[in-house]
Short mmCIF file of C-alpha atoms in Angstrom, two decimals:
data_model
loop_
_atom_site.label_atom_id
_atom_site.label_comp_id
_atom_site.label_asym_id
_atom_site.label_seq_id
_atom_site.Cartn_x
_atom_site.Cartn_y
_atom_site.Cartn_z
CA MET A 240 -27.41 -20.86 4.71
CA PRO A 241 -25.10 -19.41 2.07
CA THR A 242 -24.03 -21.82 -0.64
CA ARG A 243 -20.63 -22.02 -2.26
CA ALA A 244 -22.00 -20.03 -5.20
CA ASP A 245 -22.90 -17.20 -2.85
CA LEU A 246 -19.32 -16.74 -1.69
CA PRO A 247 -17.50 -13.87 -3.34
CA GLU A 248 -15.02 -14.97 -5.96
CA THR A 249 -11.37 -14.38 -5.28
CA ASP A 250 -9.40 -11.89 -7.31
CA ASP A 251 -7.47 -14.79 -8.82
CA ALA A 252 -10.62 -16.45 -10.10
CA LEU A 253 -11.83 -13.19 -11.58
CA LEU A 254 -8.44 -12.62 -13.13
CA ILE A 255 -8.50 -15.94 -14.95
CA ARG A 256 -11.90 -15.16 -16.40
CA ALA A 257 -10.93 -11.59 -17.27
CA ARG A 258 -7.85 -12.87 -19.11
CA ASN A 259 -10.15 -15.00 -21.22
CA GLY A 260 -12.13 -11.97 -22.22
CA ASP A 261 -14.82 -11.85 -19.54
CA ARG A 262 -15.30 -8.12 -19.20
CA GLU A 263 -17.78 -8.51 -16.37
CA SER A 264 -15.14 -10.24 -14.30
CA PHE A 265 -12.77 -7.39 -14.95
CA GLY A 266 -15.60 -5.04 -14.07
CA GLU A 267 -15.87 -6.78 -10.71
CA LEU A 268 -12.14 -6.30 -10.17
CA VAL A 269 -12.56 -2.64 -11.05
CA ALA A 270 -15.39 -2.32 -8.56
CA ARG A 271 -13.22 -3.85 -5.85
CA HIS A 272 -10.08 -1.84 -6.44
CA GLN A 273 -11.03 1.45 -8.10
CA ARG A 274 -11.41 3.31 -4.82
CA ARG A 275 -7.92 2.41 -3.71
CA VAL A 276 -6.49 3.22 -7.15
CA TRP A 277 -8.24 6.58 -7.07
CA ARG A 278 -6.92 7.32 -3.61
CA VAL A 279 -3.38 6.56 -4.72
CA CYS A 280 -3.75 8.76 -7.79
CA ARG A 281 -5.18 11.52 -5.67
CA GLN A 282 -2.03 11.64 -3.58
CA TYR A 283 0.11 12.19 -6.66
CA LEU A 284 -2.07 14.32 -8.91
CA GLY A 285 -4.69 15.92 -6.69
CA PRO A 286 -8.46 15.52 -6.80
CA ALA A 287 -8.98 17.17 -10.16
CA ASP A 288 -6.98 14.62 -12.13
CA ALA A 289 -7.24 11.58 -9.90
CA GLU A 290 -10.28 10.09 -11.60
CA ALA A 291 -8.83 10.29 -15.11
CA ALA A 292 -5.53 8.84 -13.94
CA ALA A 293 -7.31 6.03 -12.11
CA GLN A 294 -9.24 5.16 -15.27
CA ASP A 295 -6.04 5.18 -17.30
CA ALA A 296 -4.38 2.88 -14.79
CA LEU A 297 -7.26 0.41 -14.80
CA VAL A 298 -7.39 0.30 -18.59
CA LYS A 299 -3.63 -0.28 -18.67
CA ALA A 300 -4.09 -3.09 -16.19
CA TYR A 301 -6.67 -4.71 -18.46
CA LEU A 302 -4.36 -4.46 -21.46
CA SER A 303 -1.51 -5.97 -19.43
CA LEU A 304 -3.47 -8.79 -17.79
CA ARG A 305 -1.50 -11.42 -19.71
CA SER A 306 1.77 -10.12 -18.29
CA PHE A 307 0.54 -10.37 -14.71
CA ASP A 308 2.53 -13.28 -13.30
CA GLY A 309 0.75 -13.60 -9.97
CA ARG A 310 3.88 -13.18 -7.87
CA SER A 311 2.20 -10.31 -6.07
CA ALA A 312 -1.43 -9.73 -5.21
CA PHE A 313 -3.56 -8.14 -7.91
CA THR A 314 -4.14 -5.14 -5.70
CA THR A 315 -0.38 -4.56 -5.35
CA TRP A 316 0.13 -4.95 -9.06
CA VAL A 317 -2.62 -2.52 -10.01
CA THR A 318 -1.40 -0.06 -7.36
CA ARG A 319 2.03 -0.10 -8.96
CA ILE A 320 0.46 0.56 -12.36
CA ALA A 321 -1.43 3.49 -10.83
CA ILE A 322 1.74 4.95 -9.32
CA ASN A 323 3.61 4.59 -12.61
CA THR A 324 0.74 6.20 -14.47
CA CYS A 325 0.84 9.16 -12.08
CA LEU A 326 4.62 9.48 -12.31
CA ASP A 327 4.38 9.48 -16.11
CA GLU A 328 1.81 12.25 -15.89
CA LEU A 329 3.99 14.26 -13.51
CA ARG A 330 6.97 13.86 -15.85
CA ARG A 331 4.85 15.02 -18.76
CA ARG A 332 3.76 18.05 -16.78
CA ARG A 333 7.34 18.81 -15.80
CA ARG A 334 8.40 18.70 -19.44
CA GLU A 335 5.60 21.07 -20.41
CA ALA A 336 5.95 23.37 -17.39
CA PRO A 337 9.48 23.09 -15.96
CA SER A 338 8.63 25.43 -13.10
CA ALA A 339 6.11 23.03 -11.62
CA ASN A 340 7.17 21.56 -8.29
CA GLY A 341 5.93 18.08 -9.02
CA PHE A 342 4.52 15.60 -6.58
CA ALA A 343 0.98 16.44 -5.61
CA ASP A 344 1.52 20.15 -5.18
CA ARG A 345 -1.85 20.70 -6.71
CA ALA A 346 -3.37 18.36 -4.19
CA ASP A 347 -2.14 20.57 -1.42
CA GLU A 348 -3.22 23.71 -3.18
CA ASP A 349 -6.66 22.26 -3.73
CA GLN A 350 -6.85 21.13 -0.17
CA LEU A 351 -5.79 24.48 1.21
CA ALA A 352 -8.18 26.27 -1.12
CA ALA A 353 -11.01 24.06 0.04
CA LEU A 354 -10.10 24.75 3.63
CA SER A 355 -10.00 28.47 3.13
CA ASP A 356 -13.37 28.45 1.37
CA GLY A 357 -15.20 27.63 4.56
CA GLY A 358 -16.94 30.42 6.36
CA PRO A 359 -16.46 31.17 10.04
CA GLY A 360 -17.77 28.35 12.21
CA PRO A 361 -17.60 27.31 15.81
CA GLU A 362 -14.27 27.98 17.46
CA ASP A 363 -13.21 24.36 17.79
CA ARG A 364 -14.07 23.72 14.19
CA SER A 365 -11.89 26.65 13.22
CA ILE A 366 -8.98 25.34 15.27
CA GLN A 367 -9.34 21.95 13.67
CA ARG A 368 -9.30 23.48 10.22
CA GLN A 369 -6.21 25.45 11.09
CA ALA A 370 -4.52 22.29 12.29
CA VAL A 371 -5.45 20.45 9.10
CA ALA A 372 -4.13 23.33 7.01
CA ARG A 373 -0.94 23.43 9.06
CA LEU A 374 -0.47 19.69 8.57
CA ALA A 375 -0.90 20.13 4.82
CA VAL A 376 1.77 22.82 4.76
CA LEU A 377 4.22 20.80 6.85
CA GLU A 378 3.58 17.74 4.76
CA GLN A 379 4.49 19.77 1.70
CA GLU A 380 7.87 20.48 3.29
CA LEU A 381 8.71 16.82 3.81
CA PRO A 382 11.33 15.25 1.54
CA GLY A 383 9.69 13.71 -1.51
CA ARG A 384 10.03 10.06 -0.52
CA GLN A 385 8.80 10.66 3.03
CA ARG A 386 5.80 12.60 1.74
CA GLU A 387 5.01 9.91 -0.80
CA ILE A 388 5.12 7.13 1.78
CA PHE A 389 3.21 9.17 4.36
CA ARG A 390 0.39 9.82 1.92
CA LEU A 391 0.23 6.27 0.64
CA ARG A 392 0.05 5.00 4.22
CA PHE A 393 -2.41 7.43 5.77
CA TYR A 394 -4.48 8.82 2.91
CA ALA A 395 -4.43 5.97 0.41
CA GLU A 396 -4.49 3.57 3.38
CA LEU A 397 -2.01 1.07 1.96
CA GLU A 398 -0.30 -1.40 4.26
CA LEU A 399 3.45 -1.05 4.78
CA GLU A 400 4.14 -4.19 2.77
CA GLU A 401 1.94 -2.96 -0.06
CA ILE A 402 3.79 0.35 -0.18
CA ALA A 403 7.12 -1.46 -0.26
CA ALA A 404 5.97 -3.72 -3.08
CA ALA A 405 4.42 -0.87 -5.06
CA LEU A 406 7.50 1.33 -4.76
CA GLY A 407 9.97 -1.52 -5.14
CA VAL A 408 11.74 -0.86 -1.85
CA HIS A 409 12.35 -2.88 1.29
CA VAL A 410 9.66 -2.70 3.93
CA GLY A 411 12.31 -1.52 6.41
CA THR A 412 12.86 1.52 4.21
CA VAL A 413 9.16 2.27 4.30
CA LYS A 414 9.11 2.03 8.10
CA THR A 415 12.12 4.28 8.46
CA GLN A 416 10.81 6.92 6.09
CA LEU A 417 7.36 6.83 7.63
CA HIS A 418 8.74 7.20 11.14
CA ARG A 419 10.87 10.15 10.09
CA ALA A 420 7.93 11.77 8.33
CA VAL A 421 5.63 11.43 11.33
CA HIS A 422 8.29 12.65 13.72
CA ARG A 423 8.99 15.65 11.56
CA LEU A 424 5.31 16.51 11.33
CA ARG A 425 4.88 16.20 15.10
CA GLU A 426 7.84 18.50 15.65
CA GLY A 427 6.42 21.02 13.21
CA LEU A 428 2.92 20.90 14.58
CA GLY A 429 3.95 21.53 18.16
CA ASP A 430 0.87 22.65 20.04
CA VAL A 431 -1.25 23.17 16.92
CA ARG A 432 -2.86 19.79 17.54
CA MET B 86 8.01 0.99 32.79
CA ASN B 87 6.89 4.14 34.62
CA SER B 88 8.29 7.01 32.53
CA HIS B 89 6.29 8.22 29.55
CA LEU B 90 7.26 7.38 25.99
CA ASP B 91 9.75 9.72 24.39
CA GLU B 92 8.93 11.72 21.27
CA ARG B 93 10.38 9.17 18.87
CA GLU B 94 8.37 6.37 20.43
CA ILE B 95 5.21 8.45 20.18
CA SER B 96 5.98 9.08 16.50
CA ALA B 97 6.54 5.37 15.95
CA ALA B 98 3.22 4.60 17.58
CA VAL B 99 1.45 7.14 15.37
CA ALA B 100 3.10 5.57 12.34
CA GLY B 101 1.76 2.20 13.45
CA LEU B 102 5.21 0.73 13.97
CA SER B 103 5.85 -1.83 16.65
CA LEU B 104 7.34 -0.63 19.91
CA ALA B 105 9.67 -2.39 22.29
CA ASP B 106 7.82 -4.63 24.73
CA GLY B 107 8.06 -2.28 27.70
CA SER B 108 7.03 0.74 25.65
CA GLY B 109 4.11 -1.10 24.13
CA GLU B 110 2.82 -2.16 27.53
CA HIS B 111 3.23 1.37 28.87
CA LEU B 112 1.29 2.79 25.95
CA GLU B 113 -1.59 0.44 26.59
CA SER B 114 -1.86 1.52 30.18
CA CYS B 115 -0.97 5.23 30.01
CA LEU B 116 -3.74 7.68 29.13
CA GLU B 117 -1.34 10.56 28.68
CA CYS B 118 0.78 8.74 26.09
CA ARG B 119 -2.29 7.42 24.31
CA ARG B 120 -3.64 10.96 24.12
CA ARG B 121 -0.39 12.14 22.54
CA VAL B 122 -0.60 9.39 19.95
CA ALA B 123 -4.27 10.06 19.31
CA ASP B 124 -3.72 13.80 18.77
CA LEU B 125 -1.88 13.37 15.49
CA ALA B 126 -3.81 10.28 14.49
CA LEU B 127 -7.04 12.26 14.75
CA LEU B 128 -5.59 15.14 12.79
CA ILE B 129 -4.46 12.80 10.03
CA GLY B 130 -7.90 11.22 10.09
CA ARG B 131 -9.49 14.63 9.58
CA CYS B 132 -7.20 15.24 6.59
CA ARG B 133 -8.20 11.89 5.16
CA ALA B 134 -11.87 12.70 5.66
CA GLU B 135 -11.41 16.03 3.85
CA GLN B 136 -9.99 14.12 0.91
CA ALA B 137 -12.77 11.55 0.89
CA THR B 138 -15.38 14.25 0.28
CA GLY B 139 -14.31 14.52 -3.34
CA GLU B 140 -14.77 10.86 -4.21
CA PRO B 141 -16.33 10.21 -7.60
CA ASP B 142 -19.49 8.24 -8.35
CA TRP B 143 -18.02 4.74 -8.31
CA GLN B 144 -20.70 3.17 -10.48
CA ALA B 145 -20.15 5.78 -13.16
CA ALA B 146 -16.38 5.49 -12.83
CA ARG B 147 -16.56 1.72 -13.27
CA ALA B 148 -18.79 2.10 -16.32
CA ALA B 149 -16.35 4.62 -17.79
CA VAL B 150 -13.47 2.19 -17.40
CA LEU B 151 -15.40 -0.65 -19.01
CA ALA B 152 -16.44 1.61 -21.88
CA ARG B 153 -12.78 2.33 -22.60
CA LEU B 154 -11.75 -1.30 -22.77
CA PRO B 155 -11.02 -2.46 -26.30
CA ALA B 156 -12.84 -5.50 -27.59
CA VAL B 157 -11.27 -8.77 -26.50
CA GLU B 158 -10.72 -9.75 -30.13
CA ASP B 159 -8.78 -6.53 -30.62
CA VAL B 160 -6.57 -7.30 -27.66
CA ARG B 161 -5.95 -10.87 -28.78
CA PHE B 162 -5.32 -9.79 -32.36
CA GLU B 163 -2.93 -7.17 -31.12
CA ALA B 164 -1.15 -9.77 -29.05
CA ARG B 165 -0.82 -12.06 -32.07
CA ARG B 166 0.27 -9.20 -34.26
CA LEU B 167 2.94 -8.31 -31.78
CA ARG B 168 4.12 -11.89 -31.55
CA TRP B 169 4.55 -13.04 -35.16
CA TRP B 170 7.84 -11.24 -35.69
CA ARG B 171 9.46 -12.43 -32.51
CA PRO B 172 10.81 -15.72 -34.00
CA LEU B 173 12.22 -13.79 -36.93
CA VAL B 174 14.02 -11.43 -34.60
CA ALA B 175 15.34 -14.36 -32.60
CA ALA B 176 16.57 -16.13 -35.76
CA ALA B 177 18.23 -12.96 -37.01
CA ALA B 178 19.94 -12.50 -33.67
CA VAL B 179 21.29 -16.06 -33.80
CA ILE B 180 22.59 -15.57 -37.34
CA VAL B 181 24.29 -12.30 -36.43
CA ALA B 182 25.85 -13.87 -33.35
CA ALA B 183 27.11 -16.88 -35.33
CA ALA B 184 28.56 -14.65 -38.03
CA ALA B 185 30.29 -12.57 -35.42
CA VAL B 186 31.84 -15.65 -33.83
CA VAL B 187 33.06 -16.98 -37.19
CA LEU B 188 34.50 -13.69 -38.31
CA LEU B 189 36.09 -12.67 -35.06
CA ALA B 190 37.42 -16.01 -33.81
CA PRO B 191 41.21 -15.83 -33.04
CA ASP B 192 42.15 -18.82 -35.19
CA ARG B 193 40.71 -17.07 -38.16
CA VAL B 194 43.51 -14.56 -38.12
CA ALA B 195 45.06 -15.29 -41.52
CA VAL B 196 48.83 -15.89 -41.76
CA ASP B 197 50.33 -15.99 -45.18
CA PRO B 198 53.19 -18.54 -45.06
CA THR B 199 54.96 -16.81 -47.93
CA GLU B 200 55.01 -13.65 -45.87
CA SER B 201 56.22 -15.41 -42.74
CA GLY B 202 59.41 -14.14 -41.15
CA ILE B 203 60.35 -17.60 -39.84
CA PRO B 204 63.87 -18.64 -41.12
CA VAL B 205 62.79 -22.00 -42.50
CA GLU B 206 66.04 -22.72 -44.36
CA GLU B 207 68.16 -22.07 -41.29
CA ILE B 208 66.03 -24.34 -39.16
CA LEU B 209 66.16 -27.20 -41.68
CA ALA B 210 69.98 -26.87 -41.91
CA GLU B 211 70.24 -27.02 -38.15
CA VAL B 212 68.05 -30.12 -38.02
CA ASP B 213 70.18 -31.82 -40.69
CA ALA B 214 73.32 -31.00 -38.72
CA VAL B 215 71.94 -32.53 -35.57
CA LEU B 216 70.77 -35.67 -37.33
CA GLY B 217 74.15 -36.04 -39.01
CA ASP B 218 75.94 -35.93 -35.68
CA ASP B 219 76.32 -39.47 -34.23
CA SER B 220 76.92 -38.25 -30.74
CA ILE B 221 73.37 -37.62 -29.85
CA PRO B 222 73.36 -37.96 -26.07
CA GLY B 223 71.66 -41.17 -24.93
CA PHE B 224 71.47 -42.80 -28.35
CA GLU B 225 74.81 -44.62 -27.91
CA LEU B 226 73.28 -46.77 -25.15
CA ILE B 227 70.44 -47.89 -27.35
CA ASP B 228 72.24 -48.13 -30.68
CA PRO B 229 74.83 -50.96 -30.51
CA GLY B 230 76.64 -49.69 -33.66
CA LEU B 231 77.31 -51.37 -36.99
CA GLU B 232 80.55 -53.13 -35.78
CA THR B 233 78.74 -54.86 -32.96
CA LEU B 234 75.98 -55.99 -35.28
CA SER B 235 78.59 -57.39 -37.75
CA GLY B 236 80.26 -59.38 -34.94
CA VAL B 237 76.93 -60.84 -33.93
CA VAL B 238 76.26 -61.94 -37.44
CA ALA B 239 79.80 -63.50 -37.82
CA ASN B 240 80.14 -65.23 -34.42
CA GLY B 241 76.59 -66.02 -33.68
CA SER B 242 76.95 -64.30 -30.32
CA SER B 243 77.29 -60.80 -28.97
#
């Protein structure tokens, strides 16, 4: 029978210890949330830079632990830090290369490149790959906010409330934008599915 | 509800949004509508799976984060170092605000009486003239007059 000590500690308990300098507790928080942070970063910066951005975000979170007021869940807070880290990186890129299109273009390029690298396979597999590639292209054509919310919902797998909290918008806005994005994608895909 | 969901309702279902009661019940019981919802959901799932193939080694990623953390003492020292000047800034702000209030208060606008354009002499002359006039309205009822007072003194009655 599991004892109380066997139960996993809550994020709050780990946070208190991490604030007092317990690096192992922060390490446990990292282990719990790094995948989600990486997924969020991947949507903004693409796979090549997602890991570095996720590390930056987690280190920033550690340095800002004392300013965490607990009004939101730790996961929401760290997700917001990750998004801000990515937006800072995108702004830096835009300053250095004004012609860049911004939000996660590289992610799409990488994704399309990966798709096109595959050799000829079974016919259904090929159709699926075409559909995935088509979805990536259509997604690229979505308005920025719709694309951002679509990716955070379906690829980073955040809940609607988490997206709203991370982006600082009302959950109704998230629902509206997500619905429009999905509808637009369905219209664009037509029979490709 | 017998008719199939319209395109917007299908999109809402794909997005995971709640449908109206009748639409929700229809979706649960209609294979055709569920297939339409599943089509895009599966495609999105395939996209997500493509992305997941590039996931890093999580153990190594965690170790890399921990290796980048500064020592706790450094963080605390930095926090203290950032804090010591805050009271000084607050005190300086209070002093500046107080000085601004004192210097800019309206009653501090200096008026030199010697430079005043008020006709003091004329006003004093006017006041003297009024005081010298016995017919100040209302005063005759209160002031019995010197003759009346003399009569009172002489006769013992008014």
